[in-house]
Amino acid sequence: MTFKSEAVFKVLGERIDAAACKKVGVIFQFDITNASGATKSWTVDAKNAPGSVKVGASSAATCTIVIGDAEFLKLITGELDGMQAFMGGKMKIKGNMMQAMQLEGLVDPKEAKQLLSKL
């Protein structure tokens, strides 16, 4: 039950800070499904400083993003446009859809590409 996106959440957890919380202001939940069909959730608190990333779902999340592992990696590296992913059915959003737009403030696509190239 491996998830390539796990490395992204680990680094995000190390880098999220009060400035990111001020900029983003959202508690996200990510429900990621890998190639084997297993699903794992992460909660990214980019609202309450200093911020946090934890494995598991959260009732405090106001925006849940449901996406495949490979599609998530493409999304954060800028290879997949969020609107196209949503409209094409590759990504589902539960809760406040407008908050999903704040996702761009969490991860720099260039940094994500560099991280993933090391895996």
mmCIF file of C-alpha atoms in Angstrom:
data_model
loop_
_atom_site.group_PDB
_atom_site.id
_atom_site.type_symbol
_atom_site.label_atom_id
_atom_site.label_comp_id
_atom_site.label_asym_id
_atom_site.label_seq_id
_atom_site.Cartn_x
_atom_site.Cartn_y
_atom_site.Cartn_z
ATOM 1 C CA MET A 1 0.000 0.000 0.000
ATOM 2 C CA THR A 2 2.380 2.657 -1.222
ATOM 3 C CA PHE A 3 1.532 6.233 -2.002
ATOM 4 C CA LYS A 4 3.989 8.374 -3.940
ATOM 5 C CA SER A 5 2.169 11.435 -2.620
ATOM 6 C CA GLU A 6 3.250 10.528 0.924
ATOM 7 C CA ALA A 7 6.636 12.178 0.301
ATOM 8 C CA VAL A 8 4.902 15.407 -0.711
ATOM 9 C CA PHE A 9 2.848 15.505 2.484
ATOM 10 C CA LYS A 10 5.970 14.796 4.566
ATOM 11 C CA VAL A 11 7.824 17.763 3.052
ATOM 12 C CA LEU A 12 4.731 19.947 3.276
ATOM 13 C CA GLY A 13 4.517 19.126 6.979
ATOM 14 C CA GLU A 14 8.106 20.279 7.440
ATOM 15 C CA ARG A 15 7.567 23.525 5.541
ATOM 16 C CA ILE A 16 4.115 24.733 6.498
ATOM 17 C CA ASP A 17 4.291 27.752 8.787
ATOM 18 C CA ALA A 18 2.361 30.737 10.115
ATOM 19 C CA ALA A 19 2.959 32.699 6.895
ATOM 20 C CA ALA A 20 1.397 29.908 4.817
ATOM 21 C CA CYS A 21 -1.565 29.787 7.200
ATOM 22 C CA LYS A 22 -2.083 33.530 6.835
ATOM 23 C CA LYS A 23 -1.907 33.238 3.038
ATOM 24 C CA VAL A 24 -4.060 30.112 2.614
ATOM 25 C CA GLY A 25 -6.445 30.036 5.605
ATOM 26 C CA VAL A 26 -7.997 26.617 4.889
ATOM 27 C CA ILE A 27 -8.059 23.184 6.499
ATOM 28 C CA PHE A 28 -7.828 20.659 3.655
ATOM 29 C CA GLN A 29 -8.461 16.964 3.675
ATOM 30 C CA PHE A 30 -6.956 14.912 0.869
ATOM 31 C CA ASP A 31 -8.404 11.478 0.123
ATOM 32 C CA ILE A 32 -5.846 9.854 -2.172
ATOM 33 C CA THR A 33 -6.372 6.526 -3.937
ATOM 34 C CA ASN A 34 -3.313 4.639 -5.159
ATOM 35 C CA ALA A 35 -2.946 2.304 -8.138
ATOM 36 C CA SER A 36 -3.955 -0.695 -5.994
ATOM 37 C CA GLY A 37 -7.254 0.961 -5.090
ATOM 38 C CA ALA A 38 -6.327 1.682 -1.466
ATOM 39 C CA THR A 39 -7.298 5.089 -0.084
ATOM 40 C CA LYS A 40 -5.407 7.133 2.495
ATOM 41 C CA SER A 41 -6.330 10.507 3.930
ATOM 42 C CA TRP A 42 -4.194 13.433 5.017
ATOM 43 C CA THR A 43 -5.320 16.601 6.772
ATOM 44 C CA VAL A 44 -3.426 19.790 6.004
ATOM 45 C CA ASP A 45 -4.195 22.561 8.489
ATOM 46 C CA ALA A 46 -3.185 25.700 6.640
ATOM 47 C CA LYS A 47 -5.469 27.841 8.784
ATOM 48 C CA ASN A 48 -4.321 27.575 12.387
ATOM 49 C CA ALA A 49 -0.734 28.773 12.799
ATOM 50 C CA PRO A 50 1.834 27.301 12.719
ATOM 51 C CA GLY A 51 -0.011 24.768 10.544
ATOM 52 C CA SER A 52 0.268 20.997 10.410
ATOM 53 C CA VAL A 53 0.008 17.926 8.212
ATOM 54 C CA LYS A 54 -1.373 14.726 9.709
ATOM 55 C CA VAL A 55 -2.337 11.326 8.382
ATOM 56 C CA GLY A 56 -6.069 10.746 8.667
ATOM 57 C CA ALA A 57 -9.338 12.513 8.060
ATOM 58 C CA SER A 58 -10.584 15.513 10.034
ATOM 59 C CA SER A 59 -14.067 16.792 10.777
ATOM 60 C CA ALA A 60 -12.550 20.298 10.863
ATOM 61 C CA ALA A 61 -11.683 20.198 7.144
ATOM 62 C CA THR A 62 -13.767 22.621 5.098
ATOM 63 C CA CYS A 63 -12.449 21.455 1.713
ATOM 64 C CA THR A 64 -11.886 17.798 0.843
ATOM 65 C CA ILE A 65 -10.061 16.863 -2.330
ATOM 66 C CA VAL A 66 -10.562 13.338 -3.644
ATOM 67 C CA ILE A 67 -7.973 12.378 -6.243
ATOM 68 C CA GLY A 68 -5.776 9.527 -7.443
ATOM 69 C CA ASP A 69 -2.165 9.326 -6.329
ATOM 70 C CA ALA A 70 -0.729 9.850 -9.829
ATOM 71 C CA GLU A 71 -3.138 12.694 -10.589
ATOM 72 C CA PHE A 72 -2.261 14.413 -7.295
ATOM 73 C CA LEU A 73 1.419 14.375 -8.225
ATOM 74 C CA LYS A 74 0.618 15.859 -11.634
ATOM 75 C CA LEU A 75 -1.581 18.485 -9.986
ATOM 76 C CA ILE A 76 1.051 19.712 -7.555
ATOM 77 C CA THR A 77 3.792 19.768 -10.183
ATOM 78 C CA GLY A 78 1.658 21.845 -12.511
ATOM 79 C CA GLU A 79 1.353 19.102 -15.125
ATOM 80 C CA LEU A 80 -2.402 18.878 -14.487
ATOM 81 C CA ASP A 81 -4.575 21.957 -14.246
ATOM 82 C CA GLY A 82 -6.919 21.868 -11.262
ATOM 83 C CA MET A 83 -9.944 23.075 -13.202
ATOM 84 C CA GLN A 84 -9.331 20.524 -15.963
ATOM 85 C CA ALA A 85 -8.899 17.761 -13.368
ATOM 86 C CA PHE A 86 -12.193 18.727 -11.734
ATOM 87 C CA MET A 87 -14.121 19.132 -14.988
ATOM 88 C CA GLY A 88 -12.636 15.895 -16.356
ATOM 89 C CA GLY A 89 -13.651 13.894 -13.291
ATOM 90 C CA LYS A 90 -10.083 13.208 -12.167
ATOM 91 C CA MET A 91 -10.603 15.220 -8.990
ATOM 92 C CA LYS A 92 -13.652 15.674 -6.793
ATOM 93 C CA ILE A 93 -14.098 18.463 -4.295
ATOM 94 C CA LYS A 94 -16.320 18.185 -1.249
ATOM 95 C CA GLY A 95 -17.195 21.198 0.843
ATOM 96 C CA ASN A 96 -16.142 24.707 -0.091
ATOM 97 C CA MET A 97 -15.052 24.564 -3.729
ATOM 98 C CA MET A 98 -13.679 28.103 -3.703
ATOM 99 C CA GLN A 99 -11.199 27.087 -1.021
ATOM 100 C CA ALA A 100 -9.693 24.520 -3.387
ATOM 101 C CA MET A 101 -8.247 27.461 -5.306
ATOM 102 C CA GLN A 102 -6.077 28.217 -2.254
ATOM 103 C CA LEU A 103 -4.248 24.941 -2.829
ATOM 104 C CA GLU A 104 -1.874 26.786 -5.134
ATOM 105 C CA GLY A 105 -0.558 28.715 -2.134
ATOM 106 C CA LEU A 106 0.664 25.537 -0.438
ATOM 107 C CA VAL A 107 3.070 23.971 -2.901
ATOM 108 C CA ASP A 108 5.405 25.523 -5.434
ATOM 109 C CA PRO A 109 5.242 23.365 -8.606
ATOM 110 C CA LYS A 110 8.996 23.739 -9.240
ATOM 111 C CA GLU A 111 9.818 22.533 -5.724
ATOM 112 C CA ALA A 112 7.384 19.636 -6.104
ATOM 113 C CA LYS A 113 9.062 18.572 -9.365
ATOM 114 C CA GLN A 114 12.479 18.652 -7.708
ATOM 115 C CA LEU A 115 11.235 16.577 -4.785
ATOM 116 C CA LEU A 116 9.606 13.992 -7.007
ATOM 117 C CA SER A 117 12.682 13.706 -9.228
ATOM 118 C CA LYS A 118 14.588 12.441 -6.171
ATOM 119 C CA LEU A 119 12.160 9.592 -5.513
#
